[in-house]
XYZ file of C-alpha atoms in Angstrom:
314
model
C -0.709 31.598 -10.083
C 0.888 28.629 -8.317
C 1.867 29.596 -5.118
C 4.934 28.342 -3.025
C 4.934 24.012 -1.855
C 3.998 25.141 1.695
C 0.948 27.286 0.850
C -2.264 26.091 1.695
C -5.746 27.445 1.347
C -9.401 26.603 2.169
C -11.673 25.817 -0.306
C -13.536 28.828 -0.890
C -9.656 30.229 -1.723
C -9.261 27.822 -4.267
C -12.079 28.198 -6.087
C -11.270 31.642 -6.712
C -8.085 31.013 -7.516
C -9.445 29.149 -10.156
C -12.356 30.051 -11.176
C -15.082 27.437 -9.921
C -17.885 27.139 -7.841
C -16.584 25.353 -4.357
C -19.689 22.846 -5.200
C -18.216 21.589 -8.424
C -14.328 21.299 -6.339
C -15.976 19.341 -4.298
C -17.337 16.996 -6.657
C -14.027 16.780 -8.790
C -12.787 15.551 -5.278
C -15.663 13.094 -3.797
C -16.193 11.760 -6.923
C -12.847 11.718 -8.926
C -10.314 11.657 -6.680
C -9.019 14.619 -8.261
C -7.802 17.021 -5.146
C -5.265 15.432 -1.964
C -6.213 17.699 0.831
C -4.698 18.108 4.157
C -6.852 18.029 7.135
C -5.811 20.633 10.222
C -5.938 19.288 13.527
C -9.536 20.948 13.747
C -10.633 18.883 10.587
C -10.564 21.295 7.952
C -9.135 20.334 4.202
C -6.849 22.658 3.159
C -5.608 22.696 -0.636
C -2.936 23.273 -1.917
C -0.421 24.131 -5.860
C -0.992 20.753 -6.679
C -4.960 20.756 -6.117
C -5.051 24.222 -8.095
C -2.702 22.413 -11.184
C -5.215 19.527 -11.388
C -8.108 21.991 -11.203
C -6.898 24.039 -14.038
C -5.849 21.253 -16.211
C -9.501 19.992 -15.399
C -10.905 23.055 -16.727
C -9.038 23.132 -19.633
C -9.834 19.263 -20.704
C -13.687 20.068 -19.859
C -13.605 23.124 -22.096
C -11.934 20.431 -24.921
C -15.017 18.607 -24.634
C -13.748 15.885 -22.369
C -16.078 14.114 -20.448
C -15.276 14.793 -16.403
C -14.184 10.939 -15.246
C -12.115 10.637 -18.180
C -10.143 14.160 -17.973
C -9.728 13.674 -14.436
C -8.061 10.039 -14.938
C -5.771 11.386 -17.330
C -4.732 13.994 -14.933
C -4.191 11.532 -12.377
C -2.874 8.914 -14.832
C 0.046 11.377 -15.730
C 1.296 12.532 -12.535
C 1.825 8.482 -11.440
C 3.192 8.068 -15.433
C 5.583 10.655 -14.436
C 5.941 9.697 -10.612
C 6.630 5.792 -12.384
C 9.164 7.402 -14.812
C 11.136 9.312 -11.875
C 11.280 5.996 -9.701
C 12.511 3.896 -12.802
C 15.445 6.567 -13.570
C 16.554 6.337 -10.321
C 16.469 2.188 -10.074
C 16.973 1.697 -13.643
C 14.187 -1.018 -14.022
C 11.227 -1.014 -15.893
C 7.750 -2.061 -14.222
C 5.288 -2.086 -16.886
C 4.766 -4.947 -19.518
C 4.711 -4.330 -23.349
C 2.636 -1.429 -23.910
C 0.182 -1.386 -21.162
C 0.127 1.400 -18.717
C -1.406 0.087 -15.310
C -1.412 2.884 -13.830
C -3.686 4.786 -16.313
C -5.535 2.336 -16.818
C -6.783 1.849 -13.057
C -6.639 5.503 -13.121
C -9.169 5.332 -15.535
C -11.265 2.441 -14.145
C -11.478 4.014 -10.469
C -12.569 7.764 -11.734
C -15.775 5.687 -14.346
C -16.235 3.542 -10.961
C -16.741 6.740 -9.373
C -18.547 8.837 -11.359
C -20.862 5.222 -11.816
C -20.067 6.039 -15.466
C -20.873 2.066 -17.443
C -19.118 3.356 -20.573
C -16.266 4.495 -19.617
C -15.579 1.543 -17.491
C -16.729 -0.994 -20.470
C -14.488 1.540 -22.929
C -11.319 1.179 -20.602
C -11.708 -2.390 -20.464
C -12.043 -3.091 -23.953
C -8.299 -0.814 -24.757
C -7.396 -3.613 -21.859
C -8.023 -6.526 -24.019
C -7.005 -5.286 -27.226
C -3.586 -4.376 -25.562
C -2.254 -7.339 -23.781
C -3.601 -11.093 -22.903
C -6.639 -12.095 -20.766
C -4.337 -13.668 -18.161
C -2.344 -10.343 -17.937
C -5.238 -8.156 -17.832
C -6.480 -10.112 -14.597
C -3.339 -10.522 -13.292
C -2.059 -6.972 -13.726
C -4.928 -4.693 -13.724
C -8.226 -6.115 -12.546
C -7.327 -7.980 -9.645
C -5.310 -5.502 -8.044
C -7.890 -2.544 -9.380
C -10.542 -4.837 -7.080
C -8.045 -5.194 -3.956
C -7.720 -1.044 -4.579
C -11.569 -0.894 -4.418
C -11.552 -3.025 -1.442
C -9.182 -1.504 0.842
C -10.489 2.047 -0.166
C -13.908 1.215 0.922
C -12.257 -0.313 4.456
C -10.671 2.930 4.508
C -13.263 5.339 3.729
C -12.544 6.531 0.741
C -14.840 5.169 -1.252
C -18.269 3.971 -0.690
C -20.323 0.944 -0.659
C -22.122 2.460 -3.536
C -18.890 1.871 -5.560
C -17.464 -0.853 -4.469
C -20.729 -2.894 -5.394
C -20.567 -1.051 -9.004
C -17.506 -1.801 -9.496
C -17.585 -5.647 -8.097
C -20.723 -6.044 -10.654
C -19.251 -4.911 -13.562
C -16.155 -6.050 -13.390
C -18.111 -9.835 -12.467
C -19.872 -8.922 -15.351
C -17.180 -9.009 -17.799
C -15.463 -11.538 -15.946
C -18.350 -14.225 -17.101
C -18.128 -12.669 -20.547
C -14.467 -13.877 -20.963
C -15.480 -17.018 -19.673
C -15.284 -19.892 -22.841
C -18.316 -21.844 -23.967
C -18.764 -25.700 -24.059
C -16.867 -25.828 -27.180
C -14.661 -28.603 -27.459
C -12.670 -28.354 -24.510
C -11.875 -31.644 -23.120
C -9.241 -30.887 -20.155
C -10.073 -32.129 -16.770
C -13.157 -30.759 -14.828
C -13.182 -28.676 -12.200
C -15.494 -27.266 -9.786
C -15.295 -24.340 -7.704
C -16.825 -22.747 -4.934
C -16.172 -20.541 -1.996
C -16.708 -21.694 1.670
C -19.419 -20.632 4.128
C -19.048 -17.292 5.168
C -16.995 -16.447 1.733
C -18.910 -13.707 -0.050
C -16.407 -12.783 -2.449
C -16.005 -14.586 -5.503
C -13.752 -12.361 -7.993
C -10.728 -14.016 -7.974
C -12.320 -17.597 -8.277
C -14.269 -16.288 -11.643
C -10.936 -14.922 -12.612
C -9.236 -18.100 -11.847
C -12.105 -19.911 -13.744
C -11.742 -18.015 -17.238
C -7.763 -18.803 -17.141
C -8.764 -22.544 -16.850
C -11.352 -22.581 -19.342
C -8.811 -20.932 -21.806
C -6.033 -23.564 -21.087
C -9.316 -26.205 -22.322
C -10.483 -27.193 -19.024
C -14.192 -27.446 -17.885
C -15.678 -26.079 -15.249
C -18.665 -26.255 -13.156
C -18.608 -22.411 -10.841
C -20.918 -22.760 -7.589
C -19.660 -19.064 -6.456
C -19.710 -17.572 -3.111
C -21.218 -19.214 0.677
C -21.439 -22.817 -0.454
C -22.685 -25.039 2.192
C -20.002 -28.181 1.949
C -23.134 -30.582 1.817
C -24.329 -28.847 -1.114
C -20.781 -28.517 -2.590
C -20.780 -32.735 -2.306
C -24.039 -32.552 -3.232
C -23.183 -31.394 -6.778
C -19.709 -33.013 -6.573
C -21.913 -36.446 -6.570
C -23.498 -35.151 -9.628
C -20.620 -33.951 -11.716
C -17.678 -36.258 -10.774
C -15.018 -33.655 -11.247
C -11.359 -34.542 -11.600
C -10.874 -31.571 -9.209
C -12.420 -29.087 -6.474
C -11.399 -25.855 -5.727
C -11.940 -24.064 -2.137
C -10.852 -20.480 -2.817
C -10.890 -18.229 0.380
C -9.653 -14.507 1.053
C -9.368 -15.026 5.153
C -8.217 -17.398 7.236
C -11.564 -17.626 9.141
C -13.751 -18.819 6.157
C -11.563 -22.640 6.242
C -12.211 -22.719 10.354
C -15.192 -25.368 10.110
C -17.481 -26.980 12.110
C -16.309 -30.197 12.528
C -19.645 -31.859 10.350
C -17.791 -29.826 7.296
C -14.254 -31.026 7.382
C -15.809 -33.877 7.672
C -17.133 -33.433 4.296
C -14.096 -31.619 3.180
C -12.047 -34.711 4.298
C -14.499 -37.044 1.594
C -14.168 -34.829 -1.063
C -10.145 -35.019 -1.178
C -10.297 -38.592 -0.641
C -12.705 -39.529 -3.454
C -11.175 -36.555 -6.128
C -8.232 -33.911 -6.048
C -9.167 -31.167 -3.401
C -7.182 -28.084 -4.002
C -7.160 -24.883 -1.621
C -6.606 -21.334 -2.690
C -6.545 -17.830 -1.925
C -5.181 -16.137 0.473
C -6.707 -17.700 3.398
C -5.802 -20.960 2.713
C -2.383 -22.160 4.423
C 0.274 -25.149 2.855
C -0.102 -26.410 6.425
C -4.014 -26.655 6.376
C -3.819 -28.216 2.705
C -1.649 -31.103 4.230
C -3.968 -31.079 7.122
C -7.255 -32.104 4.963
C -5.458 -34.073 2.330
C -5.358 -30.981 -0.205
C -3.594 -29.301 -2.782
C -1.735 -25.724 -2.037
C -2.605 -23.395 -4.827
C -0.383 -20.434 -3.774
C -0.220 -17.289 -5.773
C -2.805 -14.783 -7.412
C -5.616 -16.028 -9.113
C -3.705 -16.340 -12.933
C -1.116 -17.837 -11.431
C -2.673 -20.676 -9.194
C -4.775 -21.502 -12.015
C -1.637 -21.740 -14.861
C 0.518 -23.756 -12.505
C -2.678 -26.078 -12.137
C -3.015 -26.847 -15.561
C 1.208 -27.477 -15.920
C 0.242 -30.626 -13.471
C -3.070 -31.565 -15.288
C -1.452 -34.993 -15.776
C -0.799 -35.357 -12.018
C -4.605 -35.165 -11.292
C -6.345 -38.444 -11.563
C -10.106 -38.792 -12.433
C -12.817 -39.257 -9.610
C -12.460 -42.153 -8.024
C -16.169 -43.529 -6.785
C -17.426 -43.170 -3.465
């Protein structure tokens, strides 16, 4: 039925091919991801073998009994499996660790995201954690699943809708692998994002890996005012603060803030992370550099624990 690589057809063509209404093609591709269309210089899509294999193997898992996000992430999870598998015969290297397959498993998290489908996305997660470590489930599959979300909803490709049901849940779960009081007695930290900083992910991802390694924590989250950030620094003496930005412009301050950024990394350890912080602005202020992704900053903080002093009084 497959016709040659260069063949294209418009949607009403491949729905006969086959079998399906053009309405439910079109969801399998707004909502899964499941069809790549071409677009001709006029702006139609155009389909083509590789759209029809994915719709017939989507047929066939829905007439199984498998629910729609999850047949059409194991579609899509297989084709990268085998793209991955090509690439890896060819350099000789392998790219996943132990048994986990990223791929699938993002596969599997963006098509739930999509089809705003809770279980699924709680059911992925939890083969996640039973499968590898907490650090290398943020490191290698949630982080980078949110950056995914991100840039597709810069590009277009996905909407607000999902990127905001995705950023919740995966929050969401984020707070539920944070550790309680217990008896952790490591240093305490606390963290907050700048003005203008909305996002917060990779600082609650950076806070579970600390409370793991036995530190405490005290999380202020996203657009913290730097007198309100002293405010609770007065109140909690921390060992350490943590300034964790994604751009550049979210560390330009008024001159009234680095003010207060300049007390707060004279009287305790001041550390700056994220992407938008810079080695060169961390000497600047009096700061620590924490470079790296979230798991990583956060593990080569607690190898220098005994480098951090404790508060010293203002």
């Amino acid at each position: 039925m497959s016709g040659g690589p260069a063949e294209r057809w418009r949607i009403g063509v491949l729905a006969t091919r086959v079998g399906v209404s053009e309405t439910l093609l079109r969801a399998w591709e707004m909502r899964y991801g499941l069809l790549s269309p071409t677009r001709t210089q006029a702006g139609y899509r155009l389909y083509g073998p590789e759209d029809e294999r994915r719709a017939l193997a989507m047929q066939a898992a829905r007439e199984r009994g498998v629910p729609a996000a999850q047949a059409a992430a194991d579609i899509l999870a297989n084709e990268r499996t085998r793209a991955e598998g090509h690439d890896r015969a060819e350099d000789g290297t392998v790219h996943s660790e132990g048994s986990l397959d990223v791929a699938r498993t993002r596969a599997e998290l963006e098509a739930a995201m999509l089809a705003f489908d809770v279980g699924s996305m709680h059911e992925a997660l939890d083969r996640l954690l039973r499968t590898v470590s907490v650090e290398t489930a943020i490191r290698d599959v949630l982080l980078p699943f949110m950056a995914q979300v991100g840039q597709g909803w810069e590009s277009g490709d996905f909407d607000v809708a999902d990127e905001h049901f995705a950023s919740d849940l995966v929050r969401g779960r984020l707070a539920a692998l944070a550790v309680g009081p217990g008896t952790r007695s490591g240093p305490t930290a606390l963290l907050a994002c700048p003005p203008e900083e909305s996002h917060d992910i990779a600082l609650k991802a950076f806070e579970v890996v600390l409370q793991r390694a036995g530190w405490r924590t005290r999380f202020l989250g996203p657009n913290c005012p730097l007198p309100s950030v002293q405010v609770a620094v007065d109140v909690v003496r921390p060992e350490l603060v943590v300034l964790a930005g994604t751009l550049p412009q979210v560390f330009q301050l008024s001159e009234a803030d680095v003010a207060v950024v300049r007390r707060l990394a004279r009287d305790q350890t001041l550390a700056l992370a994220g992407p938008g912080a810079t080695a060169e602005l961390a000497v600047e202020w009096g700061a620590l550099h924490l470079p790296g992704d979230p798991v990583t900053a956060a593990l080569s903080l607690v190898d220098r624990a005994r480098e951090i002093p404790a508060a010293r009084p203002s």
